[in-house]
PDB file of C-alpha atoms in Angstrom:
ATOM      1  CA  MET A   1      31.512 -89.684-109.641  1.00  0.00           C
ATOM      2  CA  ALA A   2      29.096 -91.061-110.743  1.00  0.00           C
ATOM      3  CA  TYR A   3      25.847 -91.072-108.712  1.00  0.00           C
ATOM      4  CA  LEU A   4      24.591 -95.023-107.249  1.00  0.00           C
ATOM      5  CA  ASN A   5      20.729 -95.686-106.830  1.00  0.00           C
ATOM      6  CA  PRO A   6      20.467 -96.506-103.718  1.00  0.00           C
ATOM      7  CA  VAL A   7      17.426 -98.350-104.465  1.00  0.00           C
ATOM      8  CA  ARG A   8      18.309-101.238-105.218  1.00  0.00           C
ATOM      9  CA  HIS A   9      15.068-103.356-105.428  1.00  0.00           C
ATOM     10  CA  ILE A  10      10.679-102.584-104.818  1.00  0.00           C
ATOM     11  CA  THR A  11      10.305-105.583-102.987  1.00  0.00           C
ATOM     12  CA  PHE A  12       5.837-106.618-103.109  1.00  0.00           C
ATOM     13  CA  ASP A  13       4.360-108.987-100.601  1.00  0.00           C
ATOM     14  CA  ALA A  14       3.124-111.920-102.341  1.00  0.00           C
ATOM     15  CA  HIS A  15       1.377-114.993-102.519  1.00  0.00           C
ATOM     16  CA  ASP A  16       2.380-116.480-105.544  1.00  0.00           C
ATOM     17  CA  PRO A  17       5.689-114.759-106.498  1.00  0.00           C
ATOM     18  CA  HIS A  18       5.764-116.223-109.477  1.00  0.00           C
ATOM     19  CA  ALA A  19       2.267-115.384-110.690  1.00  0.00           C
ATOM     20  CA  LEU A  20       3.056-111.940-109.769  1.00  0.00           C
ATOM     21  CA  ALA A  21       5.900-111.636-111.375  1.00  0.00           C
ATOM     22  CA  ARG A  22       4.870-112.496-114.278  1.00  0.00           C
ATOM     23  CA  PHE A  23       2.000-110.262-114.548  1.00  0.00           C
ATOM     24  CA  TRP A  24       4.816-107.389-113.840  1.00  0.00           C
ATOM     25  CA  SER A  25       7.084-107.929-116.731  1.00  0.00           C
ATOM     26  CA  ARG A  26       4.479-108.067-119.015  1.00  0.00           C
ATOM     27  CA  LEU A  27       3.263-104.629-117.616  1.00  0.00           C
ATOM     28  CA  THR A  28       6.956-102.939-117.745  1.00  0.00           C
ATOM     29  CA  GLY A  29       8.508-105.698-120.422  1.00  0.00           C
ATOM     30  CA  TYR A  30      12.231-106.748-117.289  1.00  0.00           C
ATOM     31  CA  PRO A  31      12.543-110.365-117.929  1.00  0.00           C
ATOM     32  CA  LEU A  32      11.549-113.082-114.916  1.00  0.00           C
ATOM     33  CA  GLU A  33      15.194-113.699-113.742  1.00  0.00           C
ATOM     34  CA  ASP A  34      15.601-117.049-113.028  1.00  0.00           C
ATOM     35  CA  SER A  35      14.414-119.459-110.120  1.00  0.00           C
ATOM     36  CA  ASP A  36      12.267-121.468-108.440  1.00  0.00           C
ATOM     37  CA  PRO A  37       8.027-122.199-109.714  1.00  0.00           C
ATOM     38  CA  ASP A  38       7.571-122.537-106.506  1.00  0.00           C
ATOM     39  CA  GLY A  39      10.014-121.235-104.741  1.00  0.00           C
ATOM     40  CA  GLU A  40       9.911-118.139-101.721  1.00  0.00           C
ATOM     41  CA  TRP A  41      11.198-115.289-103.975  1.00  0.00           C
ATOM     42  CA  ALA A  42      10.752-114.205-107.762  1.00  0.00           C
ATOM     43  CA  LEU A  43      13.398-111.198-109.048  1.00  0.00           C
ATOM     44  CA  ILE A  44      12.258-109.370-112.339  1.00  0.00           C
ATOM     45  CA  SER A  45      15.370-107.496-113.216  1.00  0.00           C
ATOM     46  CA  PRO A  46      15.131-104.567-116.078  1.00  0.00           C
ATOM     47  CA  GLY A  47      19.356-105.269-116.935  1.00  0.00           C
ATOM     48  CA  GLN A  48      19.499-101.695-116.140  1.00  0.00           C
ATOM     49  CA  PRO A  49      22.338-100.184-113.723  1.00  0.00           C
ATOM     50  CA  GLY A  50      20.905 -98.146-110.971  1.00  0.00           C
ATOM     51  CA  VAL A  51      17.875 -98.616-111.949  1.00  0.00           C
ATOM     52  CA  PRO A  52      15.547-101.084-109.209  1.00  0.00           C
ATOM     53  CA  GLY A  53      14.166-104.887-110.274  1.00  0.00           C
ATOM     54  CA  LEU A  54      11.171-105.656-109.172  1.00  0.00           C
ATOM     55  CA  LEU A  55      11.029-108.773-106.650  1.00  0.00           C
ATOM     56  CA  PHE A  56       8.412-110.729-105.393  1.00  0.00           C
ATOM     57  CA  LEU A  57       9.187-112.481-102.194  1.00  0.00           C
ATOM     58  CA  ARG A  58       6.379-114.516-100.867  1.00  0.00           C
ATOM     59  CA  VAL A  59       4.277-113.956 -97.458  1.00  0.00           C
ATOM     60  CA  PRO A  60       0.955-115.753 -95.515  1.00  0.00           C
ATOM     61  CA  ASP A  61      -0.828-112.787 -95.322  1.00  0.00           C
ATOM     62  CA  ALA A  62      -3.388-111.353 -97.470  1.00  0.00           C
ATOM     63  CA  LYS A  63      -3.578-107.493 -98.323  1.00  0.00           C
ATOM     64  CA  THR A  64      -5.857-106.099 -96.420  1.00  0.00           C
ATOM     65  CA  VAL A  65      -6.009-102.143 -97.114  1.00  0.00           C
ATOM     66  CA  LYS A  66      -4.663 -99.966 -99.462  1.00  0.00           C
ATOM     67  CA  ASN A  67      -0.920 -99.593-100.644  1.00  0.00           C
ATOM     68  CA  ARG A  68       0.776 -96.965 -98.545  1.00  0.00           C
ATOM     69  CA  VAL A  69       3.284 -96.370-100.775  1.00  0.00           C
ATOM     70  CA  HIS A  70       2.332 -97.509-104.700  1.00  0.00           C
ATOM     71  CA  LEU A  71       3.942 -97.224-108.247  1.00  0.00           C
ATOM     72  CA  ASP A  72       3.520 -94.498-111.140  1.00  0.00           C
ATOM     73  CA  ILE A  73       3.151 -96.167-114.271  1.00  0.00           C
ATOM     74  CA  GLN A  74       3.601 -93.762-117.264  1.00  0.00           C
ATOM     75  CA  PRO A  75       3.271 -96.661-120.681  1.00  0.00           C
ATOM     76  CA  PRO A  76       7.049 -95.581-122.364  1.00  0.00           C
ATOM     77  CA  SER A  77       4.428 -95.843-126.384  1.00  0.00           C
ATOM     78  CA  GLY A  78       1.053 -95.692-127.493  1.00  0.00           C
ATOM     79  CA  THR A  79      -1.738 -93.577-124.723  1.00  0.00           C
ATOM     80  CA  ARG A  80      -2.870 -94.137-121.921  1.00  0.00           C
ATOM     81  CA  ASP A  81      -6.019 -95.385-122.521  1.00  0.00           C
ATOM     82  CA  ALA A  82      -4.628 -98.388-124.805  1.00  0.00           C
ATOM     83  CA  GLU A  83      -2.032 -99.525-121.830  1.00  0.00           C
ATOM     84  CA  VAL A  84      -5.548 -99.669-119.055  1.00  0.00           C
ATOM     85  CA  GLU A  85      -7.130-101.638-121.767  1.00  0.00           C
ATOM     86  CA  ARG A  86      -4.586-103.945-122.153  1.00  0.00           C
ATOM     87  CA  LEU A  87      -3.323-104.482-118.645  1.00  0.00           C
ATOM     88  CA  VAL A  88      -7.068-105.175-118.008  1.00  0.00           C
ATOM     89  CA  GLY A  89      -6.498-108.094-121.038  1.00  0.00           C
ATOM     90  CA  PHE A  90      -4.025-109.961-118.561  1.00  0.00           C
ATOM     91  CA  GLY A  91      -5.998-109.755-115.066  1.00  0.00           C
ATOM     92  CA  ALA A  92      -5.577-106.021-114.083  1.00  0.00           C
ATOM     93  CA  ARG A  93      -8.610-104.024-112.635  1.00  0.00           C
ATOM     94  CA  VAL A  94      -9.598-100.783-112.844  1.00  0.00           C
ATOM     95  CA  VAL A  95     -10.093 -99.193-108.695  1.00  0.00           C
ATOM     96  CA  ASP A  96     -10.906 -95.890-109.686  1.00  0.00           C
ATOM     97  CA  ASP A  97     -10.478 -93.842-112.930  1.00  0.00           C
ATOM     98  CA  ARG A  98      -9.436 -90.240-112.208  1.00  0.00           C
ATOM     99  CA  ARG A  99      -8.989 -89.344-115.843  1.00  0.00           C
ATOM    100  CA  THR A 100     -10.312 -85.579-116.788  1.00  0.00           C
ATOM    101  CA  GLU A 101     -12.478 -85.022-119.130  1.00  0.00           C
ATOM    102  CA  ASP A 102      -9.185 -82.545-121.338  1.00  0.00           C
ATOM    103  CA  GLY A 103      -7.384 -85.633-121.401  1.00  0.00           C
ATOM    104  CA  LEU A 104      -5.328 -85.273-118.300  1.00  0.00           C
ATOM    105  CA  GLY A 105      -5.808 -87.815-115.050  1.00  0.00           C
ATOM    106  CA  TRP A 106      -4.726 -90.872-114.323  1.00  0.00           C
ATOM    107  CA  VAL A 107      -6.502 -94.405-113.363  1.00  0.00           C
ATOM    108  CA  VAL A 108      -5.907 -96.221-110.172  1.00  0.00           C
ATOM    109  CA  MET A 109      -4.821 -99.893-110.502  1.00  0.00           C
ATOM    110  CA  SER A 110      -4.449-103.521-109.317  1.00  0.00           C
ATOM    111  CA  ASP A 111      -2.190-106.408-109.992  1.00  0.00           C
ATOM    112  CA  ILE A 112      -3.212-109.598-109.467  1.00  0.00           C
ATOM    113  CA  GLU A 113      -3.170-109.608-105.839  1.00  0.00           C
ATOM    114  CA  GLY A 114      -4.508-106.429-105.457  1.00  0.00           C
ATOM    115  CA  ASN A 115      -1.477-104.139-104.831  1.00  0.00           C
ATOM    116  CA  GLU A 116      -2.945-101.232-105.883  1.00  0.00           C
ATOM    117  CA  PHE A 117      -0.706 -98.659-108.973  1.00  0.00           C
ATOM    118  CA  CYS A 118      -1.888 -95.783-111.307  1.00  0.00           C
ATOM    119  CA  VAL A 119      -1.472 -95.036-114.283  1.00  0.00           C
ATOM    120  CA  GLU A 120      -0.631 -91.937-115.879  1.00  0.00           C
ATOM    121  CA  ARG A 121      -0.650 -90.390-119.602  1.00  0.00           C
ATOM    122  CA  SER A 122       2.520 -92.115-121.797  1.00  0.00           C
ATOM    123  CA  ALA A 123       4.797 -90.219-122.574  1.00  0.00           C
ATOM    124  CA  VAL A 124       4.233 -89.823-126.440  1.00  0.00           C
ATOM    125  CA  GLU A 125       1.033 -87.556-124.966  1.00  0.00           C
ATOM    126  CA  ARG A 126       3.409 -86.328-122.073  1.00  0.00           C
ATOM    127  CA  GLY A 127       5.402 -84.743-125.460  1.00  0.00           C
ATOM    128  CA  VAL A 128       8.878 -86.752-124.320  1.00  0.00           C
ATOM    129  CA  VAL A 129       9.723 -88.947-126.579  1.00  0.00           C
ATOM    130  CA  PRO A 130      12.127 -91.908-124.653  1.00  0.00           C
ATOM    131  CA  SER A 131      15.688 -92.022-125.443  1.00  0.00           C
TER     132      SER A 131
END
């Protein structure tokens, strides 16, 4: 019997769902699915069975505290440091730099609406060759 991942979407509250979806689309490479740019939601999906998409829902509330759940990003190629620079280039912000002198560690970042995520060493740096 094949395993079906029960997690269908990872959902973000957002003031501007489409702007936030575009940011995460650039970060992940997942395409933005067709939806109303002024609508109440936006979805990006990897197009692979069993891999959750990211769903962005319009809410009136502002983010006020640290996330209790966050995503850890492992760049599939390049380096962690190059990925951090790339993400800063389209609006991410470095919140806390946890890189160590020996090349380990991670960088805590926030997206354009303040949601935290971490950028870890890339798959190449970890010796993991993506298939």
